[in-house]
mmCIF file of C-alpha atoms and ligand atoms in Angstrom:
data_model
loop_
_atom_site.group_PDB
_atom_site.id
_atom_site.type_symbol
_atom_site.label_atom_id
_atom_site.label_comp_id
_atom_site.label_asym_id
_atom_site.label_seq_id
_atom_site.Cartn_x
_atom_site.Cartn_y
_atom_site.Cartn_z
ATOM 1 C CA UNK D 1 91.481 95.283 116.570
ATOM 2 C CA UNK D 2 87.854 96.510 116.216
ATOM 3 C CA UNK D 3 86.298 98.737 114.149
ATOM 4 C CA UNK D 4 83.669 101.373 115.276
ATOM 5 C CA UNK D 5 83.108 104.486 113.487
ATOM 6 C CA UNK D 6 84.653 105.865 110.545
ATOM 7 C CA UNK D 7 83.879 109.919 110.280
ATOM 8 C CA UNK D 8 84.178 111.450 106.717
ATOM 9 C CA UNK D 9 85.590 115.043 106.575
ATOM 10 C CA UNK D 10 85.160 117.315 104.095
ATOM 11 C CA UNK D 11 86.689 120.693 103.477
ATOM 12 C CA UNK D 12 86.955 123.118 100.505
ATOM 13 C CA UNK D 13 90.762 124.385 101.002
ATOM 14 C CA UNK D 14 91.434 127.677 98.782
ATOM 15 C CA UNK D 15 95.339 127.670 97.708
ATOM 16 C CA UNK D 16 97.378 130.471 98.511
ATOM 17 C CA UNK D 17 97.990 130.569 94.692
ATOM 18 C CA UNK D 18 96.090 129.162 91.634
ATOM 19 C CA UNK D 19 98.287 125.887 90.528
ATOM 20 C CA UNK D 20 98.074 125.496 86.761
ATOM 21 C CA UNK D 21 99.488 122.288 85.362
ATOM 22 C CA UNK D 22 98.617 120.361 81.541
ATOM 23 C CA UNK D 23 95.666 119.167 82.653
ATOM 24 C CA UNK D 24 94.025 122.493 84.128
ATOM 25 C CA UNK D 25 94.306 125.365 86.689
ATOM 26 C CA UNK D 26 92.515 124.579 90.228
ATOM 27 C CA UNK D 27 92.155 127.226 92.729
ATOM 28 C CA UNK D 28 92.069 124.897 95.329
ATOM 29 C CA UNK D 29 91.049 121.511 96.975
ATOM 30 C CA UNK D 30 87.750 119.883 97.995
ATOM 31 C CA UNK D 31 89.287 117.731 100.484
ATOM 32 C CA UNK D 32 88.400 114.577 102.475
ATOM 33 C CA UNK D 33 89.853 113.389 105.258
ATOM 34 C CA UNK D 34 89.124 109.815 106.814
ATOM 35 C CA UNK D 35 89.055 109.740 110.633
ATOM 36 C CA UNK D 36 88.842 105.681 112.440
ATOM 37 C CA UNK D 37 87.726 104.908 115.245
ATOM 38 C CA UNK D 38 88.552 101.740 116.838
ATOM 39 C CA UNK D 39 88.714 99.880 120.334
ATOM 40 C CA UNK D 40 92.763 101.166 120.592
ATOM 41 C CA UNK D 41 92.845 104.139 119.593
ATOM 42 C CA UNK D 42 91.621 106.616 116.555
ATOM 43 C CA UNK D 43 93.800 107.585 113.571
ATOM 44 C CA UNK D 44 93.154 109.751 109.850
ATOM 45 C CA UNK D 45 94.222 109.813 106.494
ATOM 46 C CA UNK D 46 93.697 111.708 103.279
ATOM 47 C CA UNK D 47 92.386 111.006 100.458
ATOM 48 C CA UNK D 48 94.465 112.814 97.535
ATOM 49 C CA UNK D 49 92.014 112.696 94.690
ATOM 50 C CA UNK D 50 91.687 115.697 93.161
ATOM 51 C CA UNK D 51 87.639 117.901 92.494
ATOM 52 C CA UNK D 52 88.081 116.473 88.622
ATOM 53 C CA UNK D 53 89.100 113.141 87.735
ATOM 54 C CA UNK D 54 91.816 114.925 84.956
ATOM 55 C CA UNK D 55 94.877 113.073 86.749
ATOM 56 C CA UNK D 56 93.344 109.909 87.308
ATOM 57 C CA UNK D 57 89.558 108.452 87.487
ATOM 58 C CA UNK D 58 89.139 109.219 91.340
ATOM 59 C CA UNK D 59 87.602 112.502 91.888
ATOM 60 C CA UNK D 60 86.917 113.413 95.644
ATOM 61 C CA UNK D 61 82.936 113.370 95.865
ATOM 62 C CA UNK D 62 83.497 109.692 93.709
ATOM 63 C CA UNK D 63 85.994 108.894 96.239
ATOM 64 C CA UNK D 64 83.522 109.973 99.167
ATOM 65 C CA UNK D 65 80.956 107.784 97.502
ATOM 66 C CA UNK D 66 82.533 104.849 97.137
ATOM 67 C CA UNK D 67 83.858 104.411 100.977
ATOM 68 C CA UNK D 68 80.518 105.189 102.124
ATOM 69 C CA UNK D 69 78.956 102.918 99.893
ATOM 70 C CA UNK D 70 80.988 100.116 99.449
ATOM 71 C CA UNK D 71 84.387 100.501 101.356
ATOM 72 C CA UNK D 72 83.585 101.326 104.720
ATOM 73 C CA UNK D 73 81.305 98.506 105.191
ATOM 74 C CA UNK D 74 83.537 96.072 103.483
ATOM 75 C CA UNK D 75 85.814 97.024 106.812
ATOM 76 C CA UNK D 76 83.233 96.765 109.805
ATOM 77 C CA UNK D 77 82.178 93.296 108.260
ATOM 78 C CA UNK D 78 85.497 92.246 109.221
ATOM 79 C CA UNK D 79 85.558 90.298 112.938
ATOM 80 C CA UNK D 80 88.661 92.613 113.203
ATOM 81 C CA UNK D 81 91.641 95.021 111.601
ATOM 82 C CA UNK D 82 94.807 95.627 110.948
ATOM 83 C CA UNK D 83 96.223 97.596 108.463
ATOM 84 C CA UNK D 84 97.953 94.763 106.287
ATOM 85 C CA UNK D 85 93.906 93.538 105.794
ATOM 86 C CA UNK D 86 92.382 96.472 104.464
ATOM 87 C CA UNK D 87 94.261 96.565 101.000
ATOM 88 C CA UNK D 88 93.558 92.726 100.454
ATOM 89 C CA UNK D 89 90.186 92.969 102.154
ATOM 90 C CA UNK D 90 88.825 95.503 99.408
ATOM 91 C CA UNK D 91 89.910 93.497 97.046
ATOM 92 C CA UNK D 92 86.612 93.560 95.210
ATOM 93 C CA UNK D 93 86.092 96.645 94.534
ATOM 94 C CA UNK D 94 87.628 97.252 91.490
ATOM 95 C CA UNK D 95 90.957 100.607 91.179
ATOM 96 C CA UNK D 96 89.527 103.402 93.762
ATOM 97 C CA UNK D 97 92.873 102.873 95.663
ATOM 98 C CA UNK D 98 93.160 106.694 96.684
ATOM 99 C CA UNK D 99 89.856 105.737 98.603
ATOM 100 C CA UNK D 100 91.050 102.454 100.184
ATOM 101 C CA UNK D 101 94.559 104.108 100.760
ATOM 102 C CA UNK D 102 92.684 107.031 103.067
ATOM 103 C CA UNK D 103 90.941 103.814 104.791
ATOM 104 C CA UNK D 104 94.512 102.090 104.735
ATOM 105 C CA UNK D 105 96.266 105.451 106.329
ATOM 106 C CA UNK D 106 93.633 106.270 109.100
ATOM 107 C CA UNK D 107 94.147 102.202 110.196
ATOM 108 C CA UNK D 108 97.486 102.123 110.250
ATOM 109 C CA UNK D 109 97.890 105.732 112.720
ATOM 110 C CA UNK D 110 95.487 104.131 114.440
ATOM 111 C CA UNK D 111 97.101 100.989 115.432
ATOM 112 C CA UNK D 112 100.737 102.839 115.664
ATOM 113 C CA UNK D 113 98.799 105.419 118.255
ATOM 114 C CA UNK D 114 97.785 102.206 120.153
ATOM 115 C CA UNK D 115 101.729 100.758 119.578
ATOM 116 C CA UNK D 116 103.132 104.421 120.563
ATOM 117 C CA UNK D 117 104.970 103.687 117.289
ATOM 118 C CA UNK D 118 105.756 106.179 114.649
ATOM 119 C CA UNK D 119 105.260 106.082 110.739
ATOM 120 C CA UNK D 120 108.645 106.280 109.552
ATOM 121 C CA UNK D 121 110.240 104.131 112.403
ATOM 122 C CA UNK D 122 107.839 101.424 111.508
ATOM 123 C CA UNK D 123 107.789 102.398 107.335
ATOM 124 C CA UNK D 124 111.411 101.491 107.994
ATOM 125 C CA UNK D 125 112.771 104.959 107.445
ATOM 126 C CA UNK D 126 116.615 105.771 108.069
ATOM 127 C CA UNK D 127 116.359 109.899 108.257
ATOM 128 C CA UNK D 128 115.178 112.354 110.236
ATOM 129 C CA UNK D 129 114.575 114.736 107.779
ATOM 130 C CA UNK D 130 113.720 114.918 104.102
ATOM 131 C CA UNK D 131 114.908 117.482 101.313
ATOM 132 C CA UNK D 132 112.295 119.901 100.245
ATOM 133 C CA UNK D 133 111.147 120.281 96.827
ATOM 134 C CA UNK D 134 108.646 122.393 95.256
ATOM 135 C CA UNK D 135 106.375 122.031 92.301
ATOM 136 C CA UNK D 136 105.787 125.332 90.388
ATOM 137 C CA UNK D 137 102.922 125.240 87.980
ATOM 138 C CA UNK D 138 102.250 126.853 84.538
ATOM 139 C CA UNK D 139 102.635 130.525 84.560
ATOM 140 C CA UNK D 140 101.190 133.399 82.398
ATOM 141 C CA UNK D 141 104.586 134.961 81.465
ATOM 142 C CA UNK D 142 108.234 133.516 81.755
ATOM 143 C CA UNK D 143 108.621 136.895 83.538
ATOM 144 C CA UNK D 144 106.210 135.406 86.374
ATOM 145 C CA UNK D 145 107.666 131.921 86.542
ATOM 146 C CA UNK D 146 111.671 133.718 87.098
ATOM 147 C CA UNK D 147 109.660 135.436 90.131
ATOM 148 C CA UNK D 148 108.485 132.555 90.985
ATOM 149 C CA UNK D 149 110.793 129.931 91.603
ATOM 150 C CA UNK D 150 113.121 133.324 93.032
ATOM 151 C CA UNK D 151 110.855 133.362 96.022
ATOM 152 C CA UNK D 152 110.964 129.312 96.778
ATOM 153 C CA UNK D 153 115.112 129.642 96.012
ATOM 154 C CA UNK D 154 114.740 131.921 99.112
ATOM 155 C CA UNK D 155 112.586 129.529 100.899
ATOM 156 C CA UNK D 156 114.984 127.344 100.857
ATOM 157 C CA UNK D 157 113.898 124.449 98.812
ATOM 158 C CA UNK D 158 116.776 122.591 96.981
ATOM 159 C CA UNK D 159 114.489 121.335 93.672
ATOM 160 C CA UNK D 160 112.397 122.876 91.387
ATOM 161 C CA UNK D 161 110.061 120.785 89.190
ATOM 162 C CA UNK D 162 108.395 122.473 86.484
ATOM 163 C CA UNK D 163 105.198 121.686 84.846
ATOM 164 C CA UNK D 164 105.372 121.838 81.420
ATOM 165 C CA UNK D 165 103.128 121.335 78.096
ATOM 166 C CA UNK D 166 103.519 121.718 74.784
ATOM 167 C CA UNK D 167 104.386 125.373 74.102
ATOM 168 C CA UNK D 168 105.790 125.451 77.857
ATOM 169 C CA UNK D 169 109.230 123.824 78.198
ATOM 170 C CA UNK D 170 111.991 124.761 75.785
ATOM 171 C CA UNK D 171 111.303 128.680 76.471
ATOM 172 C CA UNK D 172 110.646 128.810 80.187
ATOM 173 C CA UNK D 173 113.549 125.913 80.799
ATOM 174 C CA UNK D 174 115.959 128.096 78.784
ATOM 175 C CA UNK D 175 114.912 131.089 80.761
ATOM 176 C CA UNK D 176 115.541 129.525 83.705
ATOM 177 C CA UNK D 177 118.197 128.057 83.226
ATOM 178 C CA UNK D 178 119.854 131.598 81.927
ATOM 179 C CA UNK D 179 118.820 133.582 85.584
ATOM 180 C CA UNK D 180 119.702 130.592 88.357
ATOM 181 C CA UNK D 181 122.700 128.465 86.054
ATOM 182 C CA UNK D 182 123.593 125.159 85.824
ATOM 183 C CA UNK D 183 124.015 124.243 89.614
ATOM 184 C CA UNK D 184 119.965 124.540 90.034
ATOM 185 C CA UNK D 185 118.468 120.789 90.536
ATOM 186 C CA UNK D 186 115.608 121.430 87.875
ATOM 187 C CA UNK D 187 113.411 118.894 86.561
ATOM 188 C CA UNK D 188 109.859 118.722 85.179
ATOM 189 C CA UNK D 189 106.701 116.925 84.580
ATOM 190 C CA UNK D 190 104.267 116.685 82.027
ATOM 191 C CA UNK D 191 101.339 114.937 83.159
ATOM 192 C CA UNK D 192 101.061 113.086 80.135
ATOM 193 C CA UNK D 193 100.194 116.059 77.861
ATOM 194 C CA UNK D 194 102.841 114.722 74.891
ATOM 195 C CA UNK D 195 102.287 112.694 72.407
ATOM 196 C CA UNK D 196 104.304 109.991 70.541
ATOM 197 C CA UNK D 197 104.871 112.591 67.524
ATOM 198 C CA UNK D 198 106.679 114.946 70.091
ATOM 199 C CA UNK D 199 109.319 112.558 70.384
ATOM 200 C CA UNK D 200 112.183 114.661 68.723
ATOM 201 C CA UNK D 201 110.951 118.001 69.977
ATOM 202 C CA UNK D 202 111.269 116.115 73.727
ATOM 203 C CA UNK D 203 114.818 115.374 72.948
ATOM 204 C CA UNK D 204 115.673 118.816 72.748
ATOM 205 C CA UNK D 205 114.507 119.005 76.846
ATOM 206 C CA UNK D 206 118.206 117.222 77.034
ATOM 207 C CA UNK D 207 120.349 120.229 76.148
ATOM 208 C CA UNK D 208 118.895 121.855 79.850
ATOM 209 C CA UNK D 209 120.978 119.087 82.051
ATOM 210 C CA UNK D 210 117.777 117.810 83.963
ATOM 211 C CA UNK D 211 117.100 115.673 86.706
ATOM 212 C CA UNK D 212 114.657 113.871 85.159
ATOM 213 C CA UNK D 213 111.735 114.391 82.652
ATOM 214 C CA UNK D 214 108.375 113.182 84.368
ATOM 215 C CA UNK D 215 105.158 111.164 82.472
ATOM 216 C CA UNK D 216 105.515 112.842 78.589
ATOM 217 C CA UNK D 217 103.225 110.346 77.586
ATOM 218 C CA UNK D 218 99.870 108.438 78.157
ATOM 219 C CA UNK D 219 99.694 106.336 81.223
ATOM 220 C CA UNK D 220 99.630 103.011 79.387
ATOM 221 C CA UNK D 221 102.274 103.459 76.825
ATOM 222 C CA UNK D 222 105.209 102.161 77.794
ATOM 223 C CA UNK D 223 106.990 101.755 75.002
ATOM 224 C CA UNK D 224 106.760 105.752 74.451
ATOM 225 C CA UNK D 225 108.525 106.070 77.420
ATOM 226 C CA UNK D 226 110.750 103.202 76.751
ATOM 227 C CA UNK D 227 111.529 104.681 73.551
ATOM 228 C CA UNK D 228 112.128 108.438 74.917
ATOM 229 C CA UNK D 229 114.554 106.788 77.669
ATOM 230 C CA UNK D 230 116.462 104.552 75.219
ATOM 231 C CA UNK D 231 117.706 107.944 72.890
ATOM 232 C CA UNK D 232 117.858 111.095 75.048
ATOM 233 C CA UNK D 233 120.075 111.418 78.026
ATOM 234 C CA UNK D 234 117.086 112.640 80.387
ATOM 235 C CA UNK D 235 116.555 110.401 82.674
ATOM 236 C CA UNK D 236 112.565 108.930 82.555
ATOM 237 C CA UNK D 237 110.267 109.517 85.204
ATOM 238 C CA UNK D 238 107.035 107.790 85.867
ATOM 239 C CA UNK D 239 104.354 108.910 88.036
ATOM 240 C CA UNK D 240 100.264 108.016 86.158
ATOM 241 C CA UNK D 241 101.880 104.704 85.493
ATOM 242 C CA UNK D 242 102.383 102.931 88.259
ATOM 243 C CA UNK D 243 99.494 102.133 90.393
ATOM 244 C CA UNK D 244 101.554 99.514 92.193
ATOM 245 C CA UNK D 245 104.589 97.342 92.847
ATOM 246 C CA UNK D 246 103.993 94.981 89.904
ATOM 247 C CA UNK D 247 103.267 97.729 87.359
ATOM 248 C CA UNK D 248 106.633 99.446 88.840
ATOM 249 C CA UNK D 249 108.023 95.710 87.830
ATOM 250 C CA UNK D 250 106.452 96.036 84.694
ATOM 251 C CA UNK D 251 107.214 99.498 83.868
ATOM 252 C CA UNK D 252 111.180 99.145 84.374
ATOM 253 C CA UNK D 253 111.603 95.712 82.946
ATOM 254 C CA UNK D 254 110.403 97.785 79.510
ATOM 255 C CA UNK D 255 113.142 99.804 79.957
ATOM 256 C CA UNK D 256 109.998 102.614 80.839
ATOM 257 C CA UNK D 257 111.785 104.389 83.483
ATOM 258 C CA UNK D 258 114.904 105.540 84.870
ATOM 259 C CA UNK D 259 113.423 106.884 88.160
ATOM 260 C CA UNK D 260 109.881 106.128 89.920
ATOM 261 C CA UNK D 261 107.738 109.021 91.021
ATOM 262 C CA UNK D 262 106.227 107.312 94.485
ATOM 263 C CA UNK D 263 102.687 108.415 95.731
ATOM 264 C CA UNK D 264 100.860 106.418 98.361
ATOM 265 C CA UNK D 265 97.469 107.458 97.319
ATOM 266 C CA UNK D 266 97.713 106.483 93.512
ATOM 267 C CA UNK D 267 98.868 102.533 94.543
ATOM 268 C CA UNK D 268 96.934 102.079 97.049
ATOM 269 C CA UNK D 269 98.490 102.972 100.574
ATOM 270 C CA UNK D 270 101.912 103.149 102.183
ATOM 271 C CA UNK D 271 102.034 99.652 102.151
ATOM 272 C CA UNK D 272 101.964 99.147 98.739
ATOM 273 C CA UNK D 273 104.343 102.595 98.312
ATOM 274 C CA UNK D 274 106.727 100.941 100.519
ATOM 275 C CA UNK D 275 106.792 97.607 97.723
ATOM 276 C CA UNK D 276 106.948 99.527 95.267
ATOM 277 C CA UNK D 277 109.974 101.370 96.865
ATOM 278 C CA UNK D 278 111.125 97.978 97.723
ATOM 279 C CA UNK D 279 110.764 96.640 93.950
ATOM 280 C CA UNK D 280 112.507 99.989 92.781
ATOM 281 C CA UNK D 281 115.526 99.560 95.325
ATOM 282 C CA UNK D 282 115.771 95.924 94.011
ATOM 283 C CA UNK D 283 116.532 97.060 90.360
ATOM 284 C CA UNK D 284 118.684 100.106 91.066
ATOM 285 C CA UNK D 285 116.111 102.722 90.416
ATOM 286 C CA UNK D 286 116.057 105.962 92.402
ATOM 287 C CA UNK D 287 112.504 106.712 93.642
ATOM 288 C CA UNK D 288 111.056 110.176 95.453
ATOM 289 C CA UNK D 289 108.054 111.525 97.368
ATOM 290 C CA UNK D 290 105.133 113.018 94.910
ATOM 291 C CA UNK D 291 102.568 114.800 96.561
ATOM 292 C CA UNK D 292 99.301 115.809 95.782
ATOM 293 C CA UNK D 293 98.479 118.859 97.365
ATOM 294 C CA UNK D 294 97.922 117.310 100.866
ATOM 295 C CA UNK D 295 96.977 118.775 104.104
ATOM 296 C CA UNK D 296 99.152 118.073 106.947
ATOM 297 C CA UNK D 297 97.401 114.960 107.144
ATOM 298 C CA UNK D 298 98.851 113.529 103.919
ATOM 299 C CA UNK D 299 102.193 115.430 104.555
ATOM 300 C CA UNK D 300 102.807 113.639 107.673
ATOM 301 C CA UNK D 301 102.483 110.110 105.565
ATOM 302 C CA UNK D 302 104.694 111.634 102.596
ATOM 303 C CA UNK D 303 107.257 112.942 104.814
ATOM 304 C CA UNK D 304 107.643 109.516 106.701
ATOM 305 C CA UNK D 305 107.727 107.665 103.229
ATOM 306 C CA UNK D 306 110.838 109.622 102.080
ATOM 307 C CA UNK D 307 112.485 109.052 105.242
ATOM 308 C CA UNK D 308 113.550 105.405 103.405
ATOM 309 C CA UNK D 309 116.370 104.742 102.186
ATOM 310 C CA UNK D 310 115.514 104.425 98.426
ATOM 311 C CA UNK D 311 114.634 107.643 98.421
ATOM 312 C CA UNK D 312 117.492 109.561 97.028
ATOM 313 C CA UNK D 313 116.074 112.352 95.218
ATOM 314 C CA UNK D 314 114.719 115.573 97.022
ATOM 315 C CA UNK D 315 110.212 115.040 96.667
ATOM 316 C CA UNK D 316 107.487 116.905 95.859
ATOM 317 C CA UNK D 317 107.268 117.855 99.870
ATOM 318 C CA UNK D 318 106.998 121.127 100.621
ATOM 319 C CA UNK D 319 106.036 123.273 103.425
ATOM 320 C CA UNK D 320 102.156 123.701 104.330
ATOM 321 C CA UNK D 321 102.251 127.613 103.649
ATOM 322 C CA UNK D 322 103.357 126.852 99.847
ATOM 323 C CA UNK D 323 99.702 125.854 99.607
ATOM 324 C CA UNK D 324 97.607 126.626 102.245
ATOM 325 C CA UNK D 325 97.094 130.038 104.566
ATOM 326 C CA UNK D 326 96.491 127.478 107.111
ATOM 327 C CA UNK D 327 96.820 123.895 107.684
ATOM 328 C CA UNK D 328 94.432 121.380 108.907
ATOM 329 C CA UNK D 329 97.256 120.609 111.592
ATOM 330 C CA UNK D 330 99.733 121.835 113.565
ATOM 331 C CA UNK D 331 102.275 123.178 109.874
ATOM 332 C CA UNK D 332 104.872 121.654 108.498
ATOM 333 C CA UNK D 333 107.960 124.472 107.719
ATOM 334 C CA UNK D 334 111.215 124.400 105.562
ATOM 335 C CA UNK D 335 114.178 124.630 107.660
ATOM 336 C CA UNK D 336 117.252 124.604 106.126
ATOM 337 C CA UNK D 337 116.093 123.228 102.973
ATOM 338 C CA UNK D 338 114.458 120.366 104.534
ATOM 339 C CA UNK D 339 110.965 118.627 106.492
ATOM 340 C CA UNK D 340 111.323 117.400 110.006
ATOM 341 C CA UNK D 341 110.292 113.907 109.481
ATOM 342 C CA UNK D 342 107.643 113.737 112.929
ATOM 343 C CA UNK D 343 108.569 111.117 116.036
ATOM 344 C CA UNK D 344 105.173 110.876 117.733
ATOM 345 C CA UNK D 345 103.531 108.014 117.196
ATOM 346 C CA UNK D 346 101.389 107.295 113.898
ATOM 347 C CA UNK D 347 101.254 110.275 111.425
ATOM 348 C CA UNK D 348 102.397 112.228 114.691
ATOM 349 C CA UNK D 349 99.841 115.276 113.964
ATOM 350 C CA UNK D 350 97.300 116.377 115.477
ATOM 351 C CA UNK D 351 93.677 117.617 113.403
ATOM 352 C CA UNK D 352 92.766 120.642 114.791
ATOM 353 C CA UNK D 353 89.030 120.466 115.136
ATOM 354 C CA UNK D 354 88.374 124.380 115.272
ATOM 355 C CA UNK D 355 89.967 124.756 112.688
ATOM 356 C CA UNK D 356 87.716 122.914 110.481
ATOM 357 C CA UNK D 357 84.534 124.255 111.720
ATOM 358 C CA UNK D 358 86.323 127.453 110.870
ATOM 359 C CA UNK D 359 86.926 126.510 107.601
ATOM 360 C CA UNK D 360 82.981 125.029 107.163
ATOM 361 C CA UNK D 361 83.968 121.608 107.170
ATOM 362 C CA UNK D 362 80.982 118.893 106.745
ATOM 363 C CA UNK D 363 80.994 115.925 109.161
ATOM 364 C CA UNK D 364 79.554 112.695 108.997
ATOM 365 C CA UNK D 365 79.769 109.594 110.695
ATOM 366 C CA UNK D 366 79.403 105.977 109.320
ATOM 367 C CA UNK D 367 78.922 103.165 111.595
ATOM 368 C CA UNK D 368 78.229 99.387 111.096
ATOM 369 C CA UNK D 369 74.591 98.494 110.903
HETATM 370 O O1 LIG K 401 101.480 115.120 88.919
HETATM 371 O O2 LIG K 401 102.868 115.037 90.411
HETATM 372 C C1 LIG K 401 101.995 115.618 89.894
HETATM 373 C C2 LIG K 401 99.635 118.011 92.137
HETATM 374 C C3 LIG K 401 98.401 117.575 91.998
HETATM 375 C C4 LIG K 401 98.301 116.433 91.049
HETATM 376 C C5 LIG K 401 99.387 115.800 90.136
HETATM 377 C C6 LIG K 401 100.563 115.928 90.795
HETATM 378 C C7 LIG K 401 100.759 117.483 91.102
HETATM 379 C C8 LIG K 401 101.857 117.867 91.605
HETATM 380 C C9 LIG K 401 101.657 118.944 93.031
HETATM 381 O O3 LIG K 401 102.924 118.697 91.024
HETATM 382 C C10 LIG K 401 102.865 118.349 94.220
HETATM 383 C C11 LIG K 401 102.936 118.578 95.335
HETATM 384 O O4 LIG K 401 101.990 118.355 96.222
HETATM 385 O O5 LIG K 401 103.234 119.586 95.944
HETATM 386 MG MG1 LIG K 402 103.690 114.121 88.685
#
């Protein structure tokens, strides 16, 4: 396959409701989509970096620049291209995994479209639908939180994840358990908001029978996560700490995680995400598919990834309308508590050019010089 052009598409997507986490409030996303044009087919990828470098070091404007200046030129320079070669060919550029993942997704999508093979089948998926879970932001009041959770349960979500931070943990959890009962599949995500000194406080979460507590401490502090895992009964899950399959092996060996949240963007693409899955499976560690408020482009890949056998817990995989009034692809819906794995070639979605235009998307095509 020969790479002919890389198109960068920037579009501002307002969220249907603000999303508050321990690192801030988000009203929308300045999405970066990448389209590759090759001699055999075209393909799409979504860069999941946020507007602000707070989840990790990447941010969407920076991702766009690194694709323009370094990543796309490196791929144009290759005599021939295939998806397995994308990440290794970009090894001389440190980090920027989300930008690399977007390019890899686009190349893989093009390759699979040309071959007529769906992404899920290529990755080794074993399910034709995946359980829908939803990540619920921090709200102004506990009453508001209960209303939001009730709304999602009415829509059929199978599992609720609450964002927590110091001052917003025990009280909302108690209220949610009281209102919805012990049968509700419930977990929490702190996005690194706690300090090691908070460990005794975090042990109080054990009384709520949670599926897991996600990333309470700094990404590099595996020891703190290991101590929590040892002393508490709630399974510890890592998100921000895991940037590769090697990281997953290290964290598991250190006793720092019982469960891993896999996000293709965070680890450099769907191929590395599958390697993380494989490492976890070999260690008997369950995984689930995280989300980064993706549009339909990224969501299609997430659903395909979540169809792999080791994804035994419901992911942060929600309907398009949980995020956006109108999606850039055909919208994903929750049916009977699940999202359907797409059966078309590649990602299986069609990007709606007319809608991108309506949303005021800015598009720019890069070519080999
Ligand atoms: O930590 O999982 C996270 C969104 C943006 C950045 C980080 C996270 C999240 C979510 C939302 O929790 C998951 C989703 O896409 O629904
Ligand atoms: Mg998380």
